XYZ file of C-alpha atoms in Angstrom:
597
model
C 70.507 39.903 -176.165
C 71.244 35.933 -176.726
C 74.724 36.260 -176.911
C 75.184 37.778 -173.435
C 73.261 35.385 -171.524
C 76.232 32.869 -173.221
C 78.897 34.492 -172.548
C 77.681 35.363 -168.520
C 77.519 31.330 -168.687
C 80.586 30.887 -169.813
C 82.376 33.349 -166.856
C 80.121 31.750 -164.128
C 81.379 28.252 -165.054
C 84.965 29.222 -164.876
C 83.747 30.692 -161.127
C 86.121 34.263 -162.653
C 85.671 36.869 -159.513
C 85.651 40.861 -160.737
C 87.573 43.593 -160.361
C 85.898 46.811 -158.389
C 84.120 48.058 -161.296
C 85.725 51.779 -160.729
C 89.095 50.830 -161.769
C 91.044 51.657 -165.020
C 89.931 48.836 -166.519
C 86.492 50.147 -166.083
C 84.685 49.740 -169.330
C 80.347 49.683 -168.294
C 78.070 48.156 -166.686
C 74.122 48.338 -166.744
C 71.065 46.579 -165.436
C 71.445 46.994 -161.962
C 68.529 48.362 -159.250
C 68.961 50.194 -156.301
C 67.205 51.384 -153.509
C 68.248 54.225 -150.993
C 67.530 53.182 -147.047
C 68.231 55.702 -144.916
C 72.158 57.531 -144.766
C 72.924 54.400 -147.609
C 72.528 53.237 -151.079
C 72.598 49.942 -152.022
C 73.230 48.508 -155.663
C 72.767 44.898 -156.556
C 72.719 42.983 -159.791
C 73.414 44.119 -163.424
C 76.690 43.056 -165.620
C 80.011 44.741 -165.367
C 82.206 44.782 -168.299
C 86.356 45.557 -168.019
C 89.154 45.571 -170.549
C 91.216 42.223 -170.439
C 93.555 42.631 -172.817
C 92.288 42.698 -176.151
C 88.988 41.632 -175.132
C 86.243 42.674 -173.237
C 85.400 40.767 -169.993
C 82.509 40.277 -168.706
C 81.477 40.025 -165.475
C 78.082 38.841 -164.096
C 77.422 40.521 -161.073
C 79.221 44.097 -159.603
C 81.367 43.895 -156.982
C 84.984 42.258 -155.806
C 83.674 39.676 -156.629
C 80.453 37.436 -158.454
C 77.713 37.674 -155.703
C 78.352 41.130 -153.858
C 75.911 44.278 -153.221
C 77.568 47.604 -153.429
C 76.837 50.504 -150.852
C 77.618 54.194 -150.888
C 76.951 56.397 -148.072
C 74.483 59.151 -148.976
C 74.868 60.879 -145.178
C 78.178 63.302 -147.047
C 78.334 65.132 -149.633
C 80.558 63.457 -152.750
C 81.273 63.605 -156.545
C 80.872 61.028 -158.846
C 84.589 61.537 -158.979
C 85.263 61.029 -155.647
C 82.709 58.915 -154.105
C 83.782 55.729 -152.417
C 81.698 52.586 -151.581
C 81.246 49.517 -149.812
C 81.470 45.709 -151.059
C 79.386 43.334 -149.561
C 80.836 40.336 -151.446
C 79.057 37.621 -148.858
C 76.398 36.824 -150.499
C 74.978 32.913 -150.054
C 76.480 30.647 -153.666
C 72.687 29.841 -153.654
C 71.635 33.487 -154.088
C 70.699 33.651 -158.186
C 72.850 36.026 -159.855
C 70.010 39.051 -161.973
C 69.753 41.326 -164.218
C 67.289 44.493 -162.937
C 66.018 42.611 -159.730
C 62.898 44.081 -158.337
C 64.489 45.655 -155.604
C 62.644 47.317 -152.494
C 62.652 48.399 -148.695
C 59.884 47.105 -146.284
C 59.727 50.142 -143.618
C 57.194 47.775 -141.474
C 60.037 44.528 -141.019
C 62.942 46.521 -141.642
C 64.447 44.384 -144.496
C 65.974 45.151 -148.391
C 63.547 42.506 -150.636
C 64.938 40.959 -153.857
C 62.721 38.924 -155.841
C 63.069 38.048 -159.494
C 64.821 39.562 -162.267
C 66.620 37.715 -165.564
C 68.371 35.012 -164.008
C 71.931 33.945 -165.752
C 70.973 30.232 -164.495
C 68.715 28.153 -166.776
C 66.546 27.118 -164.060
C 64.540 30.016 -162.555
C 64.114 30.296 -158.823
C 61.082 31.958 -156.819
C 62.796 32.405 -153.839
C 62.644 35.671 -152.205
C 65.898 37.077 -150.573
C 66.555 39.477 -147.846
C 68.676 41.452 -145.410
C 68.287 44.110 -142.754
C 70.712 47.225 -142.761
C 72.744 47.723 -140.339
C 73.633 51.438 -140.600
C 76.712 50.813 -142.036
C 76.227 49.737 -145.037
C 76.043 46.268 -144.572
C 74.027 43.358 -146.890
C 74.174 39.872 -145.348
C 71.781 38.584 -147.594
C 69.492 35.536 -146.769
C 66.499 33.368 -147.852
C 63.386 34.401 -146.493
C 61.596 31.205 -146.297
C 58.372 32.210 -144.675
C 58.256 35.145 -147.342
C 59.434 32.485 -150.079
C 56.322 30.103 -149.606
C 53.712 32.935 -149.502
C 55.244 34.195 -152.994
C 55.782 30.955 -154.635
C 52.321 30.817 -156.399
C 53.382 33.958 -158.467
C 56.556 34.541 -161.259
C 59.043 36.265 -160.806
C 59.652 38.483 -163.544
C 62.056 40.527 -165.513
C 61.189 43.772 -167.007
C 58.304 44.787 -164.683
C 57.284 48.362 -163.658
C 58.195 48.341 -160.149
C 57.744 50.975 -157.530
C 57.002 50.615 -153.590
C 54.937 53.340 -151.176
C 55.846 52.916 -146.937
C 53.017 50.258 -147.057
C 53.583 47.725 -150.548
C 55.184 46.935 -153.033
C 53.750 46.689 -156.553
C 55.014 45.129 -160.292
C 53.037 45.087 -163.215
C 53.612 42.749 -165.799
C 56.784 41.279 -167.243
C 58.488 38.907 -168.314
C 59.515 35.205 -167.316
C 62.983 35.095 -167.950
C 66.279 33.305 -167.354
C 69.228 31.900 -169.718
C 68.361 32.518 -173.169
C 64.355 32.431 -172.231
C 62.835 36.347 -172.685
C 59.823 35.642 -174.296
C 56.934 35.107 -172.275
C 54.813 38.004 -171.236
C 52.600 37.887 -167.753
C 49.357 40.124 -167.317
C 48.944 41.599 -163.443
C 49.862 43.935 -161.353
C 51.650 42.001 -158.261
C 51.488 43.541 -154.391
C 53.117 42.657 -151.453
C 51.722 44.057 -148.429
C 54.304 45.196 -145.913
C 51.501 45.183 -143.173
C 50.401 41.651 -143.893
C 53.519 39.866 -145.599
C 50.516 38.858 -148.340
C 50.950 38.362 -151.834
C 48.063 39.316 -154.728
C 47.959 39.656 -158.180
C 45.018 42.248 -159.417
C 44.035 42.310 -163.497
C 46.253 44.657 -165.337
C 43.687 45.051 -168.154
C 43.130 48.888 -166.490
C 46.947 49.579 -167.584
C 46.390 48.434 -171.650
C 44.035 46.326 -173.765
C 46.452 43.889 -174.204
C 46.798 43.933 -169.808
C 50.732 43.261 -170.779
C 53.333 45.364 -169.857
C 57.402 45.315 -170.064
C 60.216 47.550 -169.192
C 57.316 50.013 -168.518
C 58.333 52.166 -165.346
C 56.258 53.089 -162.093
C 56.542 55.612 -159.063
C 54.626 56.008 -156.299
C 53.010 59.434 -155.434
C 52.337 60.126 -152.001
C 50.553 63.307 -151.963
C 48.024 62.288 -154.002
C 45.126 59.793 -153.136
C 43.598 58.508 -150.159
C 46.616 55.902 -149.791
C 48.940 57.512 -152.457
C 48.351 57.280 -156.190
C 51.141 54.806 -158.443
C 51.748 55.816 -161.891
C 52.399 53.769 -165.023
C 54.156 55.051 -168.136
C 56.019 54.192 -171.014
C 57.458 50.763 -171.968
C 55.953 48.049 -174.359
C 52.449 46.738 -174.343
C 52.518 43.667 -176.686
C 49.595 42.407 -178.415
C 49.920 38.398 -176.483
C 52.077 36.776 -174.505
C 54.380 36.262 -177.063
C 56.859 39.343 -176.361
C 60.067 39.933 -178.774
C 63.068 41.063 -176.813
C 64.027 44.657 -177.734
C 62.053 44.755 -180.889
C 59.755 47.930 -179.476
C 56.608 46.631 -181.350
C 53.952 47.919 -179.619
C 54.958 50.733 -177.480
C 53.405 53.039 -175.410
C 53.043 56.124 -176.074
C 54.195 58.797 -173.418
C 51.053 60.798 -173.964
C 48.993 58.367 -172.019
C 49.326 58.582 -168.107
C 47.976 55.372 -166.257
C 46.939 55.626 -162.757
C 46.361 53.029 -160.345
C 44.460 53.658 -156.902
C 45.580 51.304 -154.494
C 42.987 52.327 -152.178
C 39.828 50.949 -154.248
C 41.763 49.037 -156.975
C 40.858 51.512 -159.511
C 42.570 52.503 -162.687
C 41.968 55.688 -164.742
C 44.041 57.066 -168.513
C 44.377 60.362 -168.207
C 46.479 62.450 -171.422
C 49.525 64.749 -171.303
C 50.221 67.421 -173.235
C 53.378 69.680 -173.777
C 56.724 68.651 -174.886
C 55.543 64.538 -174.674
C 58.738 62.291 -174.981
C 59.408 59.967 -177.742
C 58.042 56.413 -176.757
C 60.528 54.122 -175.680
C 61.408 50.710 -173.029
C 64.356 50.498 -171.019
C 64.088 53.857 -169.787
C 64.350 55.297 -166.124
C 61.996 57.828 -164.283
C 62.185 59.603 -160.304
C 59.898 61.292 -159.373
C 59.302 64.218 -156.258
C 56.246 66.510 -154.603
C 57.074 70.149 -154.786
C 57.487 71.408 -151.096
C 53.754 72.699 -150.533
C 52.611 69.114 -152.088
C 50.589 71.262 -154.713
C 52.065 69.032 -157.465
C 54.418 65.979 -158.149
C 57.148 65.757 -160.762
C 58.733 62.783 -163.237
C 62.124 63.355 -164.067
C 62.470 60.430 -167.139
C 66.112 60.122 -169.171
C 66.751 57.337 -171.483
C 65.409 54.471 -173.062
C 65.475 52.385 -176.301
C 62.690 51.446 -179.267
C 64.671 48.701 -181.338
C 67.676 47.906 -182.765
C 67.453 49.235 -186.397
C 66.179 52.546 -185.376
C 68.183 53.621 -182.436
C 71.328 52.837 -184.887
C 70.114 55.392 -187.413
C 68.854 57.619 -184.790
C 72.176 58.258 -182.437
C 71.960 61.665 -181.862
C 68.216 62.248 -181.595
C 67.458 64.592 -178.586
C 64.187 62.744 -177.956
C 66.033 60.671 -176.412
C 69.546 62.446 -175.366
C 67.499 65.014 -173.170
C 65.600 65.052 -169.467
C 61.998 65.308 -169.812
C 59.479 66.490 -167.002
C 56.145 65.614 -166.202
C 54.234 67.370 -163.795
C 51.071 66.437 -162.292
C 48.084 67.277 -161.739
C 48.773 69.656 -164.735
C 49.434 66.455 -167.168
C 52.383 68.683 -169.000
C 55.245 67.518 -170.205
C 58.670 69.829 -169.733
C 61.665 69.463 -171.803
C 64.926 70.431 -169.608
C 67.237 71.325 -172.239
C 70.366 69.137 -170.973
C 70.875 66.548 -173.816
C 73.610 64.010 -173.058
C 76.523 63.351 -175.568
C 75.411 59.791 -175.981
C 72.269 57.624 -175.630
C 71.693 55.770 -172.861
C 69.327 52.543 -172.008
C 69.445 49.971 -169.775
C 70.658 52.116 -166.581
C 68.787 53.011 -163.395
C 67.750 56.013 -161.736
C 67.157 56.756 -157.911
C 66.348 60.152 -156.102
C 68.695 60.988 -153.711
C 68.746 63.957 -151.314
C 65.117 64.708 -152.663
C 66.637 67.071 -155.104
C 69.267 64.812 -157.234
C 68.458 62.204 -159.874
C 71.557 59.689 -160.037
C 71.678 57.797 -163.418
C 73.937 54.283 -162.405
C 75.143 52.622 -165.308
C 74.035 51.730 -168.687
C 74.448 51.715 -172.335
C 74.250 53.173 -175.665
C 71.531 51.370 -177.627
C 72.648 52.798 -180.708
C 75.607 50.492 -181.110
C 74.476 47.213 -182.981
C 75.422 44.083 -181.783
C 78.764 43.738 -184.458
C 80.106 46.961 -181.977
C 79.094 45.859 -178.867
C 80.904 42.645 -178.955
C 83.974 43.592 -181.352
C 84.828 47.467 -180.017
C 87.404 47.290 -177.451
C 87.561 50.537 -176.889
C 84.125 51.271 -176.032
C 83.949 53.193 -172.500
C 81.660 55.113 -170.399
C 82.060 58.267 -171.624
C 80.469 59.140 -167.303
C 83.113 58.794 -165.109
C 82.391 55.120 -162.912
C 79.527 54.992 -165.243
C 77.495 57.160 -163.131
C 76.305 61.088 -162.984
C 73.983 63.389 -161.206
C 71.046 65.561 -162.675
C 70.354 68.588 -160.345
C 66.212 68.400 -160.020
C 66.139 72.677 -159.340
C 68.531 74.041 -162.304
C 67.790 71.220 -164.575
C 71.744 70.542 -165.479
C 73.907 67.736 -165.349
C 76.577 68.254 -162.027
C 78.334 64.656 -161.076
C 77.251 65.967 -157.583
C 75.568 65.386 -154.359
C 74.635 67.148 -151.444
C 72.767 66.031 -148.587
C 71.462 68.853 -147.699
C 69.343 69.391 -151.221
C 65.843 69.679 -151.304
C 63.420 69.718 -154.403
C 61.395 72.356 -155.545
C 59.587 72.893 -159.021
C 61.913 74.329 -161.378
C 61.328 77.599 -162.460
C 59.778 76.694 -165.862
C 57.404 74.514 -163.845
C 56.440 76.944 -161.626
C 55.726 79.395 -164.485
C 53.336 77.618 -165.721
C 51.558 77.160 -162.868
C 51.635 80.936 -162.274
C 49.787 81.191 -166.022
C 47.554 78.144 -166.342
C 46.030 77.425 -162.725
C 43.204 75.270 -163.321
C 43.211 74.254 -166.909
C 43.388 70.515 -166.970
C 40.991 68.380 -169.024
C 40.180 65.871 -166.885
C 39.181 62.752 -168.402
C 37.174 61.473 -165.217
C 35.977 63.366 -162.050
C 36.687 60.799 -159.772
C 40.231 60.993 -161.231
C 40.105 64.881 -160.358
C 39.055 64.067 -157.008
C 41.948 61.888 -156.382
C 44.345 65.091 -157.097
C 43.223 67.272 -153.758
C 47.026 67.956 -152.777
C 47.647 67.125 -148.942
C 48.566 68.950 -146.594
C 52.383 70.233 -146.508
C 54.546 69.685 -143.799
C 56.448 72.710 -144.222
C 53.470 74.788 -143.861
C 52.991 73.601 -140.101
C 53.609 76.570 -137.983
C 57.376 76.862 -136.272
C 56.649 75.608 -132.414
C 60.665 76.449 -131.511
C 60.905 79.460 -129.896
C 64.311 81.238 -129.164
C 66.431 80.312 -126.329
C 67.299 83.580 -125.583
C 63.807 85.464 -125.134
C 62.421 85.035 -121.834
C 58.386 84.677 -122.231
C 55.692 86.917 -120.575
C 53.082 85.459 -118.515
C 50.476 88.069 -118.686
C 48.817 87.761 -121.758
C 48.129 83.684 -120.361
C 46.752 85.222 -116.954
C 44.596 87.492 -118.329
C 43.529 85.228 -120.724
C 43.102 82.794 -118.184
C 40.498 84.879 -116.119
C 38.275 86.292 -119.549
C 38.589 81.892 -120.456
C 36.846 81.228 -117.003
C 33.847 83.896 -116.951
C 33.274 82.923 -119.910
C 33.136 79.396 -119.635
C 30.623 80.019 -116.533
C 28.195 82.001 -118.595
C 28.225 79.213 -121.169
C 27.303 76.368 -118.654
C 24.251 78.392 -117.688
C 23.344 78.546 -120.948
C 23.559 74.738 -121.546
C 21.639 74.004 -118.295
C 18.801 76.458 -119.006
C 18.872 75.247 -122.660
C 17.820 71.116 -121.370
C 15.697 72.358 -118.764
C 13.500 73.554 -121.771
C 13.841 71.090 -123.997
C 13.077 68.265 -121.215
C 9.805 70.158 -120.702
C 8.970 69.697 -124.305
C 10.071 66.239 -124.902
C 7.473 65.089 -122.022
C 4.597 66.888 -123.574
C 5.514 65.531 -126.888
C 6.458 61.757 -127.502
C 6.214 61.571 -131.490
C 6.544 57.697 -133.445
C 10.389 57.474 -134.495
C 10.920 57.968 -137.703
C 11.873 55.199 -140.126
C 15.442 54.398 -140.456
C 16.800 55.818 -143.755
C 17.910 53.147 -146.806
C 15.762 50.701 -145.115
C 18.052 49.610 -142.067
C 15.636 48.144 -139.353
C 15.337 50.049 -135.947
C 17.786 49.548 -133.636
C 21.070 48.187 -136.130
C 23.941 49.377 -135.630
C 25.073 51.915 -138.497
C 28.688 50.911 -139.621
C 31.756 52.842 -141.235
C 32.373 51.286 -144.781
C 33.751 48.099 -144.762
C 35.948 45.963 -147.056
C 34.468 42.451 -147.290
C 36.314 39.040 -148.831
C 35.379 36.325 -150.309
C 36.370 32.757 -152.071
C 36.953 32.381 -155.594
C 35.489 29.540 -156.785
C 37.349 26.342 -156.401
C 39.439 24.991 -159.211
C 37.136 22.534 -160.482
C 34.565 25.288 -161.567
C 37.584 26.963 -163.794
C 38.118 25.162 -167.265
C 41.709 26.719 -166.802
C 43.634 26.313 -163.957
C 46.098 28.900 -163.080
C 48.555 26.970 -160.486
C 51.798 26.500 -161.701
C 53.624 23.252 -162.272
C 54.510 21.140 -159.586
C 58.171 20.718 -160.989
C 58.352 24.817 -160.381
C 56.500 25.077 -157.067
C 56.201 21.922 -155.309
C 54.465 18.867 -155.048
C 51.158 20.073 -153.794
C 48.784 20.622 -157.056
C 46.371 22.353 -155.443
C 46.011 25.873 -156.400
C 45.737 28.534 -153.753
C 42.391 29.988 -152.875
C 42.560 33.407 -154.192
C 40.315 36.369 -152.206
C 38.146 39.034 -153.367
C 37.748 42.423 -152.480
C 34.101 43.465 -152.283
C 33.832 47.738 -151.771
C 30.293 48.520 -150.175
C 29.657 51.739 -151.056
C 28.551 54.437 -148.728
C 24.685 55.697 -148.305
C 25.950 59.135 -149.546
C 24.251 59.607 -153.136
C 27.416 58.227 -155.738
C 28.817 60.424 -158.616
C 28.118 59.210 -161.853
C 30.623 56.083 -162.206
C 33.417 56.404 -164.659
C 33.986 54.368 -167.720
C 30.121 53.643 -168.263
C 29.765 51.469 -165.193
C 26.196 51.232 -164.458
C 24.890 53.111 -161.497
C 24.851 51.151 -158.220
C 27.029 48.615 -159.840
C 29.925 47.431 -157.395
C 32.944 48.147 -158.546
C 35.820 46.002 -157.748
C 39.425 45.155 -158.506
C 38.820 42.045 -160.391
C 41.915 39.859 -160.005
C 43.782 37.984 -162.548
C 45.543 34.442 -161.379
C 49.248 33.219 -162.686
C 49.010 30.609 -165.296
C 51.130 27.353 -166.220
C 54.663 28.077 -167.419
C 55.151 26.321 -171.046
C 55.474 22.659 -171.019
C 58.818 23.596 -173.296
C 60.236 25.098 -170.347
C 59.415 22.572 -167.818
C 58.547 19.501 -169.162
C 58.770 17.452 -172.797
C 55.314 18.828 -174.243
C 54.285 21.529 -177.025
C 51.726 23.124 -175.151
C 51.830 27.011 -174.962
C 51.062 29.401 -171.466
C 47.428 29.400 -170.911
C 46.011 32.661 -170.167
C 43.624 32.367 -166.792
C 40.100 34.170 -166.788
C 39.219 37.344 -165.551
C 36.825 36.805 -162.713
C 34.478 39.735 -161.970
């Protein structure tokens, strides 16, 4: 929306601070992100808008004031009601003020990341900010320079599907935008490696045919997968780069499940049946493993298509209710909760395992005469926010700590009736769905205080354990005298190593090799971005390779028509030059880089 990005200009110049958003004069806000780290949860970005008057003011960033993060301890139980937070109002005047930052928790360095988003500032940064929580609730934000350099080669973007596992963090696709600027779409799927502190962007053409993606959503599954299994659904998938803000062209529909295995760079389409959700962007989705880590669950609310339809359709459940996907059945659940009013640009993060809070947002079904002429317009949530119970499938306004998810009881119904009836699409896929093992099925090593144990079963046991440990040791010894007998009166030729290895090499576990792209001379188009962005070195970075050997063990037939004993790799995809429009004098539109395989 054009006329937002003006009028956040307009507040910033006047340097207007803002009002606690939970006030009376409380009106909405929307486009935060959050992330929960440990006992707290922290909120940063997003507009807040309050009644001044007879007008509506806007404000650019939540908090007491412009640049502040927002904390709520998640360690006591509250209502949306009566929960109180903390303002962190110190952040640095250089720190770019965002709508929907990627926002995420390293577990390895102990830091909050916060790295792109729509910018309110025409010129974009690609600084990466950080701070480390202290317990309390604290965000002292500063620029991780170190952090900063190694990301510089990539965009930021706004509108990617971002998710994080206790290793990386990952973002496909996008958008480059700041100011009035939302129209340039990027192909990739960005990770960070929390292990490393490296950057790499991987080809997103496994996620559409297009390889573009915005306001899609992603969550990480952890019981799934050799390294965890992310999950792509939903959002827009335009044709080129040239992307249309809120116009819902080309989206995606919410009968195709995309997963992406970070452990061999592999991507598989798998379909959903049941109750599938209207397609829409601007959505939000959490997402939990059922207590025996048999299956996972999506929880998705929300969302918008474009402006003329989601006038006419206000009150369409499609998008008024809670849908629920749950994997590896591929089924979609409707919950039967439908909200009074739509809702779209808001955020959703699991808390307590078992609660879904939905912060902020706003109804897309108000045109743009409403939105900037009705005064009166308010949050019909109270602060904005509310809670969706994952177990009854209602709407409560209210945490509890001590929650814990398990399938709903229409979920598990199903299960009980259709065990093993999924179509898969691939077998490698399949595969990929063994559930892991659960930690609540660990047998209970406390014992009671108040019993005092018997030591005879452990003697007795102790004495059978011994004679019979004696009797096998004779065995053993008897056993080699034999067989040294024979292997003297016998010396047969070795046989020949299997697959060809010469005698005496040393037989390996699989390894991951790397290797150089070619250098940027052998590339008719050059992927670096501009100096004037980046710096003043023009060289590009040399990007690496991953090269999967395979093992000995005879392969399954390879998916998609690969060729057997091809190698199959995650072919990567490099960032190309902004738009000489947006950072220099000339015509010249984004060049696409090529795929190298």
């Amino acid at each position: 929306m054009l006329y937002t990005a003006t009028l956040c200009v307009l507040v910033i110049a006047r340097a207007v601070t803002c009002d606690w958003p939970f006030d009376t004069t409380f009106l909405f806000w929307f486009w935060q992100s959050a992330v929960v780290v440990d006992q707290w949860l922290y909120i940063d970005g997003g507009e807040y808008y309050t009644r001044r008057g007879d007008s509506i003011g806007l404000h650019t960033h939540l908090a007491l004031s412009v640049a502040a993060t927002v904390s709520i301890d998640i360690s006591q139980p509250w209502t949306i009601d009566s929960v109180s937070a903390h303002n962190n109002s110190n952040k640095p005047s250089s720190m770019p003020l965002v709508r929907r930052p990627p926002l995420w928790y390293d577990t390895g360095r102990n830091i909050v990341m916060e790295r792109g988003g729509w910018q309110y500032t025409i010129s974009p940064t690609l600084d990466l900010w950080t701070f480390s929580p202290d317990g309390q609730g604290g965000a002292a934000w500063s620029l991780n320079g170190l952090a900063s350099i190694n990301a510089s080669k990539l965009n930021p973007t706004f509108g990617g599907a971002f998710t994080a596992s206790a290793s990386s963090f990952y973002s496909l696709g996008g958008v480059i935008a700041y100011g009035s600027i939302t129209g340039f779409a990027l192909e990739g799927l960005t990770i960070y490696d929390f292990r490393t502190g490296k950057w790499s962007n991987v080809t997103s053409a496994g996620w559409q045919q297009s390889g573009y993606s915005v306001q899609s959503q992603a969550v990480f599954m952890p019981n799934f997968g050799q390294e965890g299994l992310v999950l792509f659904l939903g959002g827009d998938a335009p044709s080129n780069q040239t992307y249309q803000y809120e116009e819902g062209a080309a989206l995606v529909d919410f009968s195709d499940i995309v997963i992406y295995d970070p452990a061999i760079g592999t991507w598989y389409h798998q379909p959903a049946t049941g109750s599938v959700p209207p397609p829409r962007s601007e959505f939000c989705v959490v997402g939990s493993a059922s207590k025996d880590n048999s299956s996972f669950e999506l929880f998705v609310f929300g969302g918008s298509t474009n402006r003329t339809f989601d006038v006419v359709h206000a009150n369409d459940e499609g998008y008024l209710d809670v849908f629920i996907l749950s994997l590896p059945a591929f089924v979609w659940f409707k919950a039967g909760s439908a909200t009074q009013v739509r809702r779209s640009k808001h955020f959703c993060q699991l808390l307590g395992n078992g609660h879904m809070l939905v912060i902020g947002g706003i109804d897309p079904s108000l045109n743009v005469t409403q939105f900037i002429g009705y005064v009166n317009m308010v949050d019909p949530w109270t602060r904005g926010m509310n809670i969706f119970n994952m177990n009854s499938l209602n709407w409560t306004g209210a945490y509890s700590p001590s929650a814990t998810y398990d399938r709903p009881i229409i979920i598990q119904q199903y299960y009980a009736e259709h065990s093993s009836e999924t179509k898969w699409t691939n077998t490698s896929l399949a595969a990929l769905f063994s559930p892991k093992p659960s930690k609540t099925s660990e047998p209970n090593r406390t014992s009671s205080p108040t019993s005092k144990p018997s030591h005879t079963g452990a003697i007795a046991g102790g004495v059978i354990g011994g004679i019979a440990g004696i009797t096998l040791m004779m065995i053993v010894i008897v056993a080699l005298y034999f067989f040294c007998r024979r292997h003297r009166r016998s010396s047969p030729k070795p046989e020949s190593p299997p697959y060809g290895i010469s005698a005496g090499s040393v037989i390996r576990s699989e390894e991951t090799d790397t290797f150089e792209l070619p250098a940027a001379s052998d590339n008719p188009n050059p992927s670096e971005l501009p100096a004037a962005i980046v710096g003043d070195d023009p060289t590009a970075p040399k990007r690496k390779k991953r090269l999967h050997r395979h093992s000995p063990s005879k392969p399954e037939s390879p998916p998609y028509g690969i060729s057997a004993g091809s190698v199959i790799r995650s072919e990567e995809t490099d960032t190309f030059e902004l738009p000489a429009a947006i950072v220099g004098d000339g015509p010249t539109a984004p060049r696409r880089k090529k795929h190298v395989s």
